[in-house]
Amino acid sequence: DAKTTQPNSMESNEEEPVHLPCNHSTISGTDYIHWYRQLPSQGPEYVIHGLTSNVNNRMASLAIAEDRKSSTLILHRATLRDAAVYYCILRDSGGGADGLTFGKGTHLIIQP
Amino acid sequence: DAMVIQNPRYQVTQFGKPVTLSCSQTLNHNVMYWYQQKSSQAPKLLFHYYDKDFNNEADTPDNFQSRRPNTSFCFLDIRSPGLGDAAMYLCATSRGVGTPAYGYTFGSGTRLTVV
């Protein structure tokens, strides 16, 4: 699976939108973009994923650049409960049931 | 409604004494995974079962074994825990075919302490 690059940490204020960037310049046409987050002392939690089009769900939005070399996870209104490590991971659609390979992720800090 | 359940949440074991961690799922997923996560590090895949087929990662130590007696349950056995095996152990599941198009579901983890 292709590699992703994320900032080590980001800080935001409560009730404000948060934009978490992810660069994946070597992405292939069959790579899905997955986002997971891990709250303190918890297992990773699925957030959202997409292939080409922007995606929305109850947790977040995923904006995918037209050339797919980058993407942005958008939390529309951050709460203190959103403080977590956010992982951007690529998974090749042909990769079968292989597990996720986690990078270092972005540590999101939410200020009250 | 917990879908991937790990027991116990915290486990303390003695150096060299075999220990087993358990994972169960209510999703009827074909694939079950075990990850190790040491303090301040990202989760690292140890192995996975696709149905009854076991798939070991190349760098997983022989000290770690796994069993999957049925679809719902999967166990992680550490034969002779060392101090370096203290970590959070995470279980995850996926459907199997088409997994990249769907996703993975994780349990809350078992934190293992070796004394």
Short mmCIF file of C-alpha atoms in Angstrom, two decimals:
data_model
loop_
_atom_site.label_atom_id
_atom_site.label_comp_id
_atom_site.label_asym_id
_atom_site.label_seq_id
_atom_site.Cartn_x
_atom_site.Cartn_y
_atom_site.Cartn_z
CA ASP A 1 0.00 0.00 0.00
CA ALA A 2 1.16 3.52 -0.79
CA LYS A 3 2.48 5.77 1.95
CA THR A 4 0.70 8.72 3.56
CA THR A 5 2.07 11.83 5.24
CA GLN A 6 0.25 13.63 8.05
CA PRO A 7 1.23 16.42 10.44
CA ASN A 8 2.33 15.09 13.82
CA SER A 9 -0.13 17.26 15.72
CA MET A 10 -2.80 19.90 15.29
CA GLU A 11 -4.66 22.08 17.71
CA SER A 12 -8.13 23.51 17.39
CA ASN A 13 -10.78 25.16 19.50
CA GLU A 14 -13.98 23.55 20.60
CA GLU A 15 -17.01 24.14 18.38
CA GLU A 16 -14.84 25.16 15.44
CA PRO A 17 -14.29 23.18 12.23
CA VAL A 18 -11.12 21.11 11.95
CA HIS A 19 -9.38 20.22 8.71
CA LEU A 20 -6.92 17.34 8.97
CA PRO A 21 -4.70 16.99 5.89
CA CYS A 22 -3.18 13.86 4.43
CA ASN A 23 -0.77 13.66 1.51
CA HIS A 24 -0.56 10.52 -0.58
CA SER A 25 1.29 11.50 -3.72
CA THR A 26 1.98 7.88 -4.77
CA ILE A 27 -1.64 6.76 -4.52
CA SER A 28 -2.75 4.31 -7.19
CA GLY A 29 -6.07 4.34 -8.98
CA THR A 30 -7.35 1.41 -6.94
CA ASP A 31 -6.40 2.72 -3.49
CA TYR A 32 -9.18 3.54 -1.05
CA ILE A 33 -8.50 6.36 1.43
CA HIS A 34 -9.45 5.31 4.95
CA TRP A 35 -9.55 7.41 8.10
CA TYR A 36 -9.55 5.95 11.58
CA ARG A 37 -9.19 7.65 14.92
CA GLN A 38 -8.03 6.39 18.27
CA LEU A 39 -9.24 7.98 21.47
CA PRO A 40 -7.06 7.60 24.56
CA SER A 41 -7.03 4.02 25.88
CA GLN A 42 -9.42 2.83 23.16
CA GLY A 43 -9.11 0.79 20.00
CA PRO A 44 -9.10 2.57 16.64
CA GLU A 45 -12.49 3.63 15.41
CA TYR A 46 -13.58 3.84 11.78
CA VAL A 47 -14.33 7.42 10.71
CA ILE A 48 -14.82 7.50 6.97
CA HIS A 49 -13.39 6.27 3.70
CA GLY A 50 -13.62 7.06 0.00
CA LEU A 51 -12.21 6.35 -3.42
CA THR A 52 -12.69 9.34 -5.70
CA SER A 53 -15.69 11.42 -4.68
CA ASN A 54 -16.10 13.45 -1.52
CA VAL A 55 -17.91 11.55 1.21
CA ASN A 56 -20.06 12.62 4.14
CA ASN A 57 -21.30 10.71 7.14
CA ARG A 58 -22.55 11.54 10.61
CA MET A 59 -19.02 11.80 11.99
CA ALA A 60 -17.13 13.73 9.35
CA SER A 61 -16.59 14.66 5.72
CA LEU A 62 -13.80 13.50 3.46
CA ALA A 63 -12.65 15.85 0.74
CA ILE A 64 -10.50 14.19 -1.93
CA ALA A 65 -8.38 16.29 -4.27
CA GLU A 66 -9.14 15.95 -7.94
CA ASP A 67 -5.77 14.29 -8.61
CA ARG A 68 -6.24 12.14 -5.45
CA LYS A 69 -2.76 13.00 -4.21
CA SER A 70 -4.17 14.49 -1.04
CA SER A 71 -7.28 14.40 1.08
CA THR A 72 -8.73 16.28 4.03
CA LEU A 73 -10.79 14.96 6.89
CA ILE A 74 -13.24 17.61 8.05
CA LEU A 75 -14.80 17.66 11.50
CA HIS A 76 -17.50 20.26 11.14
CA ARG A 77 -17.77 21.27 14.77
CA ALA A 78 -15.11 19.85 17.05
CA THR A 79 -15.91 18.79 20.58
CA LEU A 80 -13.59 17.75 23.38
CA ARG A 81 -14.53 14.15 22.58
CA ASP A 82 -12.86 14.50 19.19
CA ALA A 83 -9.41 14.75 20.77
CA ALA A 84 -7.66 11.67 19.40
CA VAL A 85 -4.98 10.41 17.04
CA TYR A 86 -6.29 10.43 13.48
CA TYR A 87 -4.83 7.97 10.97
CA CYS A 88 -5.05 8.32 7.20
CA ILE A 89 -4.42 4.92 5.57
CA LEU A 90 -4.54 3.73 1.97
CA ARG A 91 -5.87 0.29 1.12
CA ASP A 92 -5.59 -1.19 -2.33
CA SER A 93 -8.90 -2.63 -3.50
CA GLY A 94 -6.93 -5.64 -4.68
CA GLY A 95 -5.29 -6.06 -1.31
CA GLY A 96 -7.87 -8.50 -0.10
CA ALA A 97 -8.12 -9.01 3.62
CA ASP A 98 -4.69 -7.68 4.52
CA GLY A 99 -4.70 -5.67 7.72
CA LEU A 100 -4.22 -1.94 8.05
CA THR A 101 -0.71 -0.51 8.18
CA PHE A 102 -0.80 2.42 10.58
CA GLY A 103 1.51 5.41 10.29
CA LYS A 104 2.11 7.86 13.11
CA GLY A 105 -1.11 9.78 12.52
CA THR A 106 -2.06 13.28 13.64
CA HIS A 107 -2.58 13.97 17.31
CA LEU A 108 -5.56 16.35 17.44
CA ILE A 109 -5.79 18.57 20.50
CA ILE A 110 -9.04 20.38 21.20
CA GLN A 111 -8.95 23.44 23.42
CA PRO A 112 -12.09 24.34 25.38
CA ASP B 1 -23.92 -2.73 21.23
CA ALA B 2 -20.33 -3.93 21.31
CA MET B 3 -19.54 -5.80 18.10
CA VAL B 4 -15.91 -6.76 18.76
CA ILE B 5 -15.43 -7.66 22.39
CA GLN B 6 -12.09 -8.15 24.07
CA ASN B 7 -11.65 -9.72 27.46
CA PRO B 8 -10.25 -8.89 29.83
CA ARG B 9 -9.78 -5.14 29.52
CA TYR B 10 -6.66 -5.31 31.68
CA GLN B 11 -4.44 -8.34 32.22
CA VAL B 12 -1.46 -8.71 34.49
CA THR B 13 0.80 -11.70 33.98
CA GLN B 14 4.09 -12.87 35.35
CA PHE B 15 7.29 -12.89 33.36
CA GLY B 16 7.46 -16.19 31.47
CA LYS B 17 3.96 -17.36 32.42
CA PRO B 18 1.75 -18.18 29.40
CA VAL B 19 -1.21 -15.87 28.94
CA THR B 20 -4.22 -15.92 26.62
CA LEU B 21 -6.22 -12.93 25.46
CA SER B 22 -9.62 -13.39 23.90
CA CYS B 23 -11.69 -11.68 21.25
CA SER B 24 -15.24 -12.34 20.12
CA GLN B 25 -17.35 -10.75 17.40
CA THR B 26 -21.03 -10.53 16.60
CA LEU B 27 -20.55 -9.29 13.05
CA ASN B 28 -20.04 -12.70 11.43
CA HIS B 29 -16.99 -11.30 9.67
CA ASN B 30 -14.67 -13.68 7.89
CA VAL B 31 -11.41 -12.10 9.01
CA MET B 32 -10.06 -11.49 12.49
CA TYR B 33 -6.82 -9.62 13.20
CA TRP B 34 -4.51 -9.13 16.16
CA TYR B 35 -2.46 -5.96 16.59
CA GLN B 36 0.11 -4.99 19.19
CA GLN B 37 0.35 -1.35 20.26
CA LYS B 38 3.14 -0.25 22.55
CA SER B 39 3.06 3.01 24.41
CA SER B 40 3.02 6.09 22.14
CA GLN B 41 3.34 3.93 19.02
CA ALA B 42 0.96 3.05 16.21
CA PRO B 43 -0.74 -0.37 16.17
CA LYS B 44 1.33 -3.10 14.52
CA LEU B 45 -0.28 -6.09 12.84
CA LEU B 46 0.77 -9.46 14.27
CA PHE B 47 -1.36 -11.88 12.23
CA HIS B 48 -4.85 -12.56 10.97
CA TYR B 49 -7.23 -15.41 10.27
CA TYR B 50 -9.25 -15.49 7.06
CA ASP B 51 -11.84 -18.06 8.08
CA LYS B 52 -9.58 -20.92 9.19
CA ASP B 53 -6.54 -19.81 7.23
CA PHE B 54 -3.83 -18.33 9.41
CA ASN B 55 -1.65 -15.53 8.03
CA ASN B 56 1.39 -14.54 10.03
CA GLU B 57 3.29 -11.27 9.54
CA ALA B 58 6.94 -11.87 8.72
CA ASP B 59 8.32 -10.13 11.79
CA THR B 60 5.91 -11.51 14.38
CA PRO B 61 7.92 -13.33 17.07
CA ASP B 62 7.35 -17.06 17.53
CA ASN B 63 6.35 -16.31 21.11
CA PHE B 64 2.98 -15.16 19.75
CA GLN B 65 0.43 -17.71 18.59
CA SER B 66 -3.24 -17.55 17.71
CA ARG B 67 -6.25 -19.83 17.60
CA ARG B 68 -9.61 -19.42 15.98
CA PRO B 69 -11.94 -22.26 17.02
CA ASN B 70 -14.98 -20.80 15.23
CA THR B 71 -16.15 -17.71 13.36
CA SER B 72 -16.93 -15.75 16.49
CA PHE B 73 -13.85 -16.27 18.62
CA CYS B 74 -10.15 -15.70 18.25
CA PHE B 75 -7.42 -16.04 20.87
CA LEU B 76 -3.94 -14.60 21.23
CA ASP B 77 -1.52 -16.81 23.13
CA ILE B 78 1.77 -15.45 24.41
CA ARG B 79 3.83 -18.47 25.36
CA SER B 80 6.49 -16.84 27.51
CA PRO B 81 5.78 -13.14 28.03
CA GLY B 82 8.74 -10.87 28.46
CA LEU B 83 8.80 -7.34 29.78
CA GLY B 84 8.93 -6.12 26.18
CA ASP B 85 5.55 -7.69 25.46
CA ALA B 86 3.75 -5.26 27.71
CA ALA B 87 1.38 -3.44 25.37
CA MET B 88 -2.21 -2.89 24.33
CA TYR B 89 -3.42 -5.81 22.20
CA LEU B 90 -6.14 -4.98 19.72
CA CYS B 91 -8.49 -7.31 17.92
CA ALA B 92 -10.19 -6.26 14.68
CA THR B 93 -12.49 -7.81 12.09
CA SER B 94 -13.37 -7.31 8.46
CA ARG B 95 -15.65 -8.92 5.93
CA GLY B 96 -12.88 -10.40 3.84
CA VAL B 97 -13.72 -10.08 0.18
CA GLY B 98 -13.95 -6.41 -0.64
CA THR B 99 -12.49 -5.32 2.68
CA PRO B 100 -10.81 -2.17 1.30
CA ALA B 101 -14.21 -0.97 0.14
CA TYR B 102 -15.76 -1.47 3.56
CA GLY B 103 -13.57 -1.17 6.58
CA TYR B 104 -12.45 -2.69 9.81
CA THR B 105 -14.04 -2.86 13.24
CA PHE B 106 -11.81 -2.80 16.30
CA GLY B 107 -12.32 -3.89 19.86
CA SER B 108 -11.42 -1.73 22.84
CA GLY B 109 -8.22 -3.65 23.45
CA THR B 110 -6.61 -5.55 26.31
CA ARG B 111 -3.79 -3.82 28.13
CA LEU B 112 -1.21 -6.38 29.15
CA THR B 113 1.20 -5.75 32.00
CA VAL B 114 4.11 -8.14 32.60
CA VAL B 115 5.56 -8.21 36.10
#
